[in-house]
mmCIF file of C-alpha atoms and ligand atoms in Angstrom:
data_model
loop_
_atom_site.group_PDB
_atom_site.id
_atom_site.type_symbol
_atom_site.label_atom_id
_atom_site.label_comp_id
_atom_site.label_asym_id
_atom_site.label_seq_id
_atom_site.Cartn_x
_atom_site.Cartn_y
_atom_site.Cartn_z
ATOM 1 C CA UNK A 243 76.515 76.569 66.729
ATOM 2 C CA UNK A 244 78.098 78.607 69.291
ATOM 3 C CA UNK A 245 78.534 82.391 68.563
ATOM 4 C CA UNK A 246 81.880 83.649 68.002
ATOM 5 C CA UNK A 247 83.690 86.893 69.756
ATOM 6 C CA UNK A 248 86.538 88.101 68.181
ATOM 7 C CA UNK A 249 88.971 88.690 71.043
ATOM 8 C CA UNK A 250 92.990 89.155 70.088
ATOM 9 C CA UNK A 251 94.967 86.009 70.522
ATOM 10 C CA UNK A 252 95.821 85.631 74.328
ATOM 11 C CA UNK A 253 99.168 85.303 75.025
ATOM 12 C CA UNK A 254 99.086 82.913 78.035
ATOM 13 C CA UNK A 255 96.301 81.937 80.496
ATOM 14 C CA UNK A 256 96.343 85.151 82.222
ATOM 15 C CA UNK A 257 95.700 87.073 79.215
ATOM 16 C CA UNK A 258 91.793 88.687 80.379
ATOM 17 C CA UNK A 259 89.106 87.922 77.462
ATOM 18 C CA UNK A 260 85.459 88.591 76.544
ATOM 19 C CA UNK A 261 82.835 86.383 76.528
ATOM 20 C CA UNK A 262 78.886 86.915 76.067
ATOM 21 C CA UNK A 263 76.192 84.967 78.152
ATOM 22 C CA UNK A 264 74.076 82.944 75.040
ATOM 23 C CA UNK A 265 71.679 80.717 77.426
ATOM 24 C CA UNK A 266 70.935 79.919 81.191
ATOM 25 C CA UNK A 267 68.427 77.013 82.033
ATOM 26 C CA UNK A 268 68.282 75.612 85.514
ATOM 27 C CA UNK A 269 68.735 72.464 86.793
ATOM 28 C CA UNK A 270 67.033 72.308 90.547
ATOM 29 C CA UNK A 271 66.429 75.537 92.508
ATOM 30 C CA UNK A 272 69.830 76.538 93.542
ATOM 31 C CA UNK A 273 71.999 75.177 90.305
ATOM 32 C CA UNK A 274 71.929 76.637 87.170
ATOM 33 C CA UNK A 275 73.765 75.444 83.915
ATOM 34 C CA UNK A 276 74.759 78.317 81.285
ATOM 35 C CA UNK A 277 76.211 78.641 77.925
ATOM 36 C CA UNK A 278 78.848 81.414 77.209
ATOM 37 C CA UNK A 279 79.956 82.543 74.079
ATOM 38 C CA UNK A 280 84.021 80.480 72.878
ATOM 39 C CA UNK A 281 86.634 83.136 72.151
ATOM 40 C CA UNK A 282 87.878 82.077 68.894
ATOM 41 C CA UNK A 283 91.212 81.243 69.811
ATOM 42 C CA UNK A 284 90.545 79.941 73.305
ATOM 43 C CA UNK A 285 91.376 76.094 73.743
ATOM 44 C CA UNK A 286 91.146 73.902 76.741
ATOM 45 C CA UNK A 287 91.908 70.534 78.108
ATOM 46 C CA UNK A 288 88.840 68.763 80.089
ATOM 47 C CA UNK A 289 89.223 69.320 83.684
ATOM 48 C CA UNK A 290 90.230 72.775 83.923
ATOM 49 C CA UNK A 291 88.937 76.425 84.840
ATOM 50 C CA UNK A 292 88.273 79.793 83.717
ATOM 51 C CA UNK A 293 88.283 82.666 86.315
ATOM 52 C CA UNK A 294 85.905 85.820 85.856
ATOM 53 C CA UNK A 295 86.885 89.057 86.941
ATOM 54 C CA UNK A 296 84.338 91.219 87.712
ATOM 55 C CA UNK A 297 84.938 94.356 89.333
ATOM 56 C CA UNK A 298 87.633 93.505 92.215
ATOM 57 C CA UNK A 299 86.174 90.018 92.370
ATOM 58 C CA UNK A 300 87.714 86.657 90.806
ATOM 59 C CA UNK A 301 85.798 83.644 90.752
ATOM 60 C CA UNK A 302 86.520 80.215 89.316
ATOM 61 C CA UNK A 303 84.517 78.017 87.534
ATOM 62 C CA UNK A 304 85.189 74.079 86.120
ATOM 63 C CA UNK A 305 84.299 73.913 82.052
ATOM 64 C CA UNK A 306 81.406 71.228 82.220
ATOM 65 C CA UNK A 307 81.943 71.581 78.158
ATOM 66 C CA UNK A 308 84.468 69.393 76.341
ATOM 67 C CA UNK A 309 87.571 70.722 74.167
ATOM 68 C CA UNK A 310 85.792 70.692 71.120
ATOM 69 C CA UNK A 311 82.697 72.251 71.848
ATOM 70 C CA UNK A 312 81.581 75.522 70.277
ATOM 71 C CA UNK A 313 80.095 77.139 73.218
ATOM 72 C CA UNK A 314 81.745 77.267 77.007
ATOM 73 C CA UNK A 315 79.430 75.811 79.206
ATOM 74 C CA UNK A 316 79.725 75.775 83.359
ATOM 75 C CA UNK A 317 77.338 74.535 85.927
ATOM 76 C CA UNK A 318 77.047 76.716 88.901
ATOM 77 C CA UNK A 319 75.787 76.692 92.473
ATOM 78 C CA UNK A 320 73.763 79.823 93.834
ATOM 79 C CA UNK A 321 75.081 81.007 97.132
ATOM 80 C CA UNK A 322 72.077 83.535 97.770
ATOM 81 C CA UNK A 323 73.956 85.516 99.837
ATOM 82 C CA UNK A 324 77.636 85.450 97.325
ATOM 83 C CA UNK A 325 79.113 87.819 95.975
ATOM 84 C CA UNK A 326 79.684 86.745 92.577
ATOM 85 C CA UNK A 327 77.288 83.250 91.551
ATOM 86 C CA UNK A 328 73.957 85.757 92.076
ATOM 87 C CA UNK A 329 75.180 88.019 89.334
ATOM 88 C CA UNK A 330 75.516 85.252 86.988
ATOM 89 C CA UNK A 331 72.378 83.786 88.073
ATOM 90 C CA UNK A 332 70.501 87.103 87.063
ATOM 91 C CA UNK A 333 72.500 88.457 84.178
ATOM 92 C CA UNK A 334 70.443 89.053 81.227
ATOM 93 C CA UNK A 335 71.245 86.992 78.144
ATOM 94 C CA UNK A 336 73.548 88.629 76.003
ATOM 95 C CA UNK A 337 75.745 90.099 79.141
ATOM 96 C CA UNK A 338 79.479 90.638 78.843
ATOM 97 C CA UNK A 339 82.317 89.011 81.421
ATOM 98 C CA UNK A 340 85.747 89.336 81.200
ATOM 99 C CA UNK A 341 87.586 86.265 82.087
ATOM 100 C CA UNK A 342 91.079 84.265 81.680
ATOM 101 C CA UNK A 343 92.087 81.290 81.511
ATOM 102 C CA UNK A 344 92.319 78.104 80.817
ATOM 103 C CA UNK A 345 93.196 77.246 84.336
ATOM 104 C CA UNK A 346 94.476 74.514 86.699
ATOM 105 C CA UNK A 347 95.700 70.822 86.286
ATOM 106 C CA UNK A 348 92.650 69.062 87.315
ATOM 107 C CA UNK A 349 92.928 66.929 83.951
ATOM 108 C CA UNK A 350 92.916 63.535 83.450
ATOM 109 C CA UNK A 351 96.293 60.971 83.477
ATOM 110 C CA UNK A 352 95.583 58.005 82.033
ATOM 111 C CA UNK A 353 97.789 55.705 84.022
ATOM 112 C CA UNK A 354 97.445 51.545 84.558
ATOM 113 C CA UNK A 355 95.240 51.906 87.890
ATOM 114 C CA UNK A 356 91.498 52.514 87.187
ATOM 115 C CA UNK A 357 90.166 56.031 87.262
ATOM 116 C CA UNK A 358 87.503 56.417 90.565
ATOM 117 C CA UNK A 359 85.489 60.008 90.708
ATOM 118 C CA UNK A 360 84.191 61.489 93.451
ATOM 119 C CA UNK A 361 82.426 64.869 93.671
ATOM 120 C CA UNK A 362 79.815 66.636 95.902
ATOM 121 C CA UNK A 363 77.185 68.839 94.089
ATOM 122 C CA UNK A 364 78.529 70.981 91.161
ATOM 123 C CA UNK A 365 81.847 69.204 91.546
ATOM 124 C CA UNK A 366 80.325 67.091 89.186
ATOM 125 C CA UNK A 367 81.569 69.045 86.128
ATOM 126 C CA UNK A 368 85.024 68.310 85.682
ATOM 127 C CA UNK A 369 83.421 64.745 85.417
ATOM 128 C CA UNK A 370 81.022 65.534 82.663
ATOM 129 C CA UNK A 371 83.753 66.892 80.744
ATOM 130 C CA UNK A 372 86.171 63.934 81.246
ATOM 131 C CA UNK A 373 83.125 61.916 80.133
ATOM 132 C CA UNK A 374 81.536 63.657 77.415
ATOM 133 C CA UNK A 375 85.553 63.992 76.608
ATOM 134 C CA UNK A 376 85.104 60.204 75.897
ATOM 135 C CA UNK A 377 87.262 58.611 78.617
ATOM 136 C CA UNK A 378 85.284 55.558 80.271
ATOM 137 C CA UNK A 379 85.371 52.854 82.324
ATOM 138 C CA UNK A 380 85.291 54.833 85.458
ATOM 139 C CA UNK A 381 84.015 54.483 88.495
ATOM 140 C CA UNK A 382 81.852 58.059 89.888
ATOM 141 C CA UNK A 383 80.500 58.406 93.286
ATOM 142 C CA UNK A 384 78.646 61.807 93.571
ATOM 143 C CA UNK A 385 77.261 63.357 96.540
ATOM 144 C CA UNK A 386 74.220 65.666 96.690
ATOM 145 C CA UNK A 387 71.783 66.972 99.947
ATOM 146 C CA UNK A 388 68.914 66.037 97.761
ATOM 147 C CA UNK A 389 67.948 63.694 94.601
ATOM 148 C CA UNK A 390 67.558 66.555 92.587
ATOM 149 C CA UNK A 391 70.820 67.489 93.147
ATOM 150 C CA UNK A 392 72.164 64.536 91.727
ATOM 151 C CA UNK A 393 73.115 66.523 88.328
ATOM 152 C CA UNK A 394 73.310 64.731 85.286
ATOM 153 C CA UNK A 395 72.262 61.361 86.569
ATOM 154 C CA UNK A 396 70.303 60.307 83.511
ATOM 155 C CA UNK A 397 73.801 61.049 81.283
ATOM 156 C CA UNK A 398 75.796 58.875 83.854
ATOM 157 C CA UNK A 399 73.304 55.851 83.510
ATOM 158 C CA UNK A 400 72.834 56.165 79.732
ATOM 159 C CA UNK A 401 76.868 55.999 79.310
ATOM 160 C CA UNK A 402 76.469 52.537 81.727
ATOM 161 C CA UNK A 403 79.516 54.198 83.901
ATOM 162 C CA UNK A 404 79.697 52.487 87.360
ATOM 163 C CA UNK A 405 77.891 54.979 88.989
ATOM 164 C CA UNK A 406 76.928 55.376 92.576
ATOM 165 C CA UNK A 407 74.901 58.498 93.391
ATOM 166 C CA UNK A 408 74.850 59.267 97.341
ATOM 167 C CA UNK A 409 72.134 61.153 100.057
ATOM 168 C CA UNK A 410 73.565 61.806 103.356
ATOM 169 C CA UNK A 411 70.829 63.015 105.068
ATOM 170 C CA UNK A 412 68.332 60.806 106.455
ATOM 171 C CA UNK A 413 65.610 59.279 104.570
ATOM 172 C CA UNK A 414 63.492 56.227 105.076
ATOM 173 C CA UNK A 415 64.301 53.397 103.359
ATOM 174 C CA UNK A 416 61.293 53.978 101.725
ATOM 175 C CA UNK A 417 62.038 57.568 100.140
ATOM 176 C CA UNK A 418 65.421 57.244 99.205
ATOM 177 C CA UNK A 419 65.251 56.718 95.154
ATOM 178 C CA UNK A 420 65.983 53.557 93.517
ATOM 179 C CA UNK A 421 69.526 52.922 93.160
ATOM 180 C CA UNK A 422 70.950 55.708 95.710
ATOM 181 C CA UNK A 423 72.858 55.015 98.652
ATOM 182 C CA UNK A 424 72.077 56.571 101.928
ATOM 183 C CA UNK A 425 75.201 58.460 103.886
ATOM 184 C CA UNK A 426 78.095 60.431 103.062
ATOM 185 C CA UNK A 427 80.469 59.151 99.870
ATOM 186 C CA UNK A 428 83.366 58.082 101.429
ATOM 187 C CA UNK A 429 81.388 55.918 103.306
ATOM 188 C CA UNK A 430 79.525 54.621 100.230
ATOM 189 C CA UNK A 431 83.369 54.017 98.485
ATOM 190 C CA UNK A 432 84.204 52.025 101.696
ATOM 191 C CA UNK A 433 81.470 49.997 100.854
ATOM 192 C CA UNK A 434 81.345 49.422 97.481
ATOM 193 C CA UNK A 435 85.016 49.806 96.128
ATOM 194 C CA UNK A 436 86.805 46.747 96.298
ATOM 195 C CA UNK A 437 90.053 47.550 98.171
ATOM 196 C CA UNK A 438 92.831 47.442 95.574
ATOM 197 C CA UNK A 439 94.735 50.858 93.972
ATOM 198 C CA UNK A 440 93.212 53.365 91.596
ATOM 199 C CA UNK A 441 93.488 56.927 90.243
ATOM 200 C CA UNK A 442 91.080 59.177 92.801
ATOM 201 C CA UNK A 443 90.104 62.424 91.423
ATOM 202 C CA UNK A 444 88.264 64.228 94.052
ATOM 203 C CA UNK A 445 86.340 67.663 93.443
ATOM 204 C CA UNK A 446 84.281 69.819 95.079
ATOM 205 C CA UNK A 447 83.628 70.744 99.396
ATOM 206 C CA UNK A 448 87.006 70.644 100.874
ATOM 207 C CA UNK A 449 85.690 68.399 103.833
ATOM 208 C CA UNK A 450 84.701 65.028 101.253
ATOM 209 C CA UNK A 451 88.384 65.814 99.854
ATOM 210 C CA UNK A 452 89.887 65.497 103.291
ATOM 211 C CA UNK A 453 87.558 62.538 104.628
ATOM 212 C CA UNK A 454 88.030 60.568 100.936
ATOM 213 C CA UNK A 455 91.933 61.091 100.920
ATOM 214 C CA UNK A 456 92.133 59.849 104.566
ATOM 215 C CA UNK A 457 89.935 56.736 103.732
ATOM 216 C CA UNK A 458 92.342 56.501 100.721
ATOM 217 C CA UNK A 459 95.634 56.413 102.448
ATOM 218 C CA UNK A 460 93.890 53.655 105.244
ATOM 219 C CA UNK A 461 92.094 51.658 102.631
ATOM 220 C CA UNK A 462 93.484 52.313 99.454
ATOM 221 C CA UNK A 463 97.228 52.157 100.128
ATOM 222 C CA UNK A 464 98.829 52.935 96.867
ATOM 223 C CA UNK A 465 96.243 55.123 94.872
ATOM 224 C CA UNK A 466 96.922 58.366 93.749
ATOM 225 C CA UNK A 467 94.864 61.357 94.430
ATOM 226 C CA UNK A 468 94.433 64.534 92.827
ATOM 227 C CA UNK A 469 92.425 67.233 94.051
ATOM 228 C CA UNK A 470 90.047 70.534 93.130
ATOM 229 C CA UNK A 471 88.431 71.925 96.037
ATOM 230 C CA UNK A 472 85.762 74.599 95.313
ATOM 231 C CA UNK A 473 85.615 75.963 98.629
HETATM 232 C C1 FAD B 625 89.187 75.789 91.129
HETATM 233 C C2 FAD B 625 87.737 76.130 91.463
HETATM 234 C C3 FAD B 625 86.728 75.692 90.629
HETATM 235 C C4 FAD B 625 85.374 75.990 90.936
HETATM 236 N N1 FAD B 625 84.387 75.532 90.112
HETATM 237 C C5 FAD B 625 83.097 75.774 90.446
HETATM 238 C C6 FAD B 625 82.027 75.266 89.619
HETATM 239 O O1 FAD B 625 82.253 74.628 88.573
HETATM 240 N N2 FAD B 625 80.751 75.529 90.011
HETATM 241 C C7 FAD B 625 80.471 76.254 91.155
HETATM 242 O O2 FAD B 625 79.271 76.446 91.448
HETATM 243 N N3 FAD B 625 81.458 76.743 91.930
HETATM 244 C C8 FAD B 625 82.746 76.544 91.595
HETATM 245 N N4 FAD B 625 83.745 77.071 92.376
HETATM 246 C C9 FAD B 625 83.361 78.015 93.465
HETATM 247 C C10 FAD B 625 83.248 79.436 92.857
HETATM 248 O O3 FAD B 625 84.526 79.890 92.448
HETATM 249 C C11 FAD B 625 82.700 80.464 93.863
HETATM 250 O O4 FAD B 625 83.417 80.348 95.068
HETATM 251 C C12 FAD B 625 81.218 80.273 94.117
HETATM 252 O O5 FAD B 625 80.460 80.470 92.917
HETATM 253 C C13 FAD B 625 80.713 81.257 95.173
HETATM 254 O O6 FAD B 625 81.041 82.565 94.779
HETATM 255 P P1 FAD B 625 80.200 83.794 95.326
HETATM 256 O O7 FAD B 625 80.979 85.032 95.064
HETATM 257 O O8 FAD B 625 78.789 83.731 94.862
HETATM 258 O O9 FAD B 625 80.177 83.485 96.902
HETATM 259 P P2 FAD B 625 81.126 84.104 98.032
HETATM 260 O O10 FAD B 625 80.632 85.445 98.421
HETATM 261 O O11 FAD B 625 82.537 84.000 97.619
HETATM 262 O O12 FAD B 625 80.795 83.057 99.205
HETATM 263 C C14 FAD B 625 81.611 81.900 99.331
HETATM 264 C C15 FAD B 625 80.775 80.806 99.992
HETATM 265 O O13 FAD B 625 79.900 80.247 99.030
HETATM 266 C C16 FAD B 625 79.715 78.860 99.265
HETATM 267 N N5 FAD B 625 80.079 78.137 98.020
HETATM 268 C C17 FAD B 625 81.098 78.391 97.165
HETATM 269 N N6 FAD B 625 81.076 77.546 96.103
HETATM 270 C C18 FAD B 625 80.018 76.739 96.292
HETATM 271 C C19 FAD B 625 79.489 75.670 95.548
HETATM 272 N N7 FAD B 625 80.038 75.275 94.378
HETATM 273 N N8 FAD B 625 78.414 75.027 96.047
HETATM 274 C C20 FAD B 625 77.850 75.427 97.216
HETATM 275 N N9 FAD B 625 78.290 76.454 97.964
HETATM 276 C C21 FAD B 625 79.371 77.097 97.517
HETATM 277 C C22 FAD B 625 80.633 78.499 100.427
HETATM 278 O O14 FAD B 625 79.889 78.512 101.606
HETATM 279 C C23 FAD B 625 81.636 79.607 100.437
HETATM 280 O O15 FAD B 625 82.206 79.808 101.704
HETATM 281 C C24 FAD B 625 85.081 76.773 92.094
HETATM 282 C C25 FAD B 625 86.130 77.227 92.917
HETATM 283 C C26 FAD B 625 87.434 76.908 92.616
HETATM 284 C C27 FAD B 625 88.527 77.414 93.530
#
């Protein structure tokens, strides 16, 4: 069960709170996942944000937990040479941050077209929220420089999602794992999307949300897109 802090109720999503780091564990050698303790009044849709402040420094981060989980849980990227992701990488357990939110409207719309995700590395979470959230029959391309960045791939094929897990960087035929695609994602969509309208929801590096919403608008005519870059 995740631990409670008693914080008073916020008043809107700008409202700064406490929360207490419970658990870190690692999932390749430059992501870590951790677990942060739920304010008790602190609710959430899946899809959205909380911000830290730490000193003068804000920093976002996309819940990777659903609405009804007891702990807050995020999966974060760590730039060695940031100013902010290091310090969470290193905190000890039991740590204080102040942080508000919920943030953003990165959320899902159900709608008639079918729902098509596409993230690059820790973009990923908004995705594992939507899914773990219990919407389905999507369609998730997700980019990563190597295999083991390809978060949460045994959860995508266990859930039998139509998933398509990409490498851009060159590898031989021979070393690129079973059921990855070699090259970037919007060239993997091109591929393997048939060409008819859908729901895009594109997170992560700003440069796969420009190239995918340009393929979109040639290929796609029709879809809507919404967006979260990370940076
Ligand atoms: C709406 C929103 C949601 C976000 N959600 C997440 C999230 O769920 N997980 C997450 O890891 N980051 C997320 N980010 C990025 C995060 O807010 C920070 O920018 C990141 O942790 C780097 O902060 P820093 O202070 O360590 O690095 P800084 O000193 O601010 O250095 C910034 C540089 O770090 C690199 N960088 C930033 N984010 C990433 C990343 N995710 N992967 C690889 N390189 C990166 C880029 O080169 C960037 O120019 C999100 C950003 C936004 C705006």
């Amino acid at each position: 069960m995740g631990k409670e802090i008693e914080t008073p109720s916020p008043k809107n999503a700008d409202t700064v709170q406490t929360t207490e780091l419970l658990n870190r564990h690692w999932l390749s050698k430059n992501v870590f996942e951790i677990e942060l303790a739920r304010p008790k009044s602190f609710a959430f849709e899946a899809g959205q944000t909380i911000c830290f402040h730490h000193e003068s420094l804000k920093r976002y981060y996309s819940l990777l937990s659903t609405p009804d989980d007891p702990i807050l849980k995020l999966c974060v990227h760590h730039v060695p040479k940031g100013l902010f992701s290091p310090i969470l990488a290193d905190a000890e357990i039991g740590s204080r941050f102040k942080f508000t939110g919920p943030h953003g409207y990165f959320t899902f719309k159900p709608s008639q077209r079918d729902p098509v995700f596409v993230a690059t590395g820790t973009g990923i979470a908004p995705f594992v929220s939507f899914a773990r959230s219990g919407i389905k029959n999507f369609t998730l391309f997700h980019e990563a420089t190597t295999a083991e960045e390809i978060y949460y791939q045994s959860y995508f094929k266990k859930i039998k999602s139509t998933y398509h897990p990409c490498l851009p960087s060159p590898q031989t035929a021979a070393a690129l794992p079973e059921g990855m695609h070699q090259g970037h994602v919007a060239a993997c969509i091109k591929a393997n999307l048939p060409r008819t309208t859908y729901d895009f929801y594109l997170c992560g590096h700003g440069d796969m949300i420009r190239n995918v919403t340009l393929l979109v608008d040639e290929w796609f005519t029709g879809s809507y897109v919404y967006t979260e870059v990370f940076f």
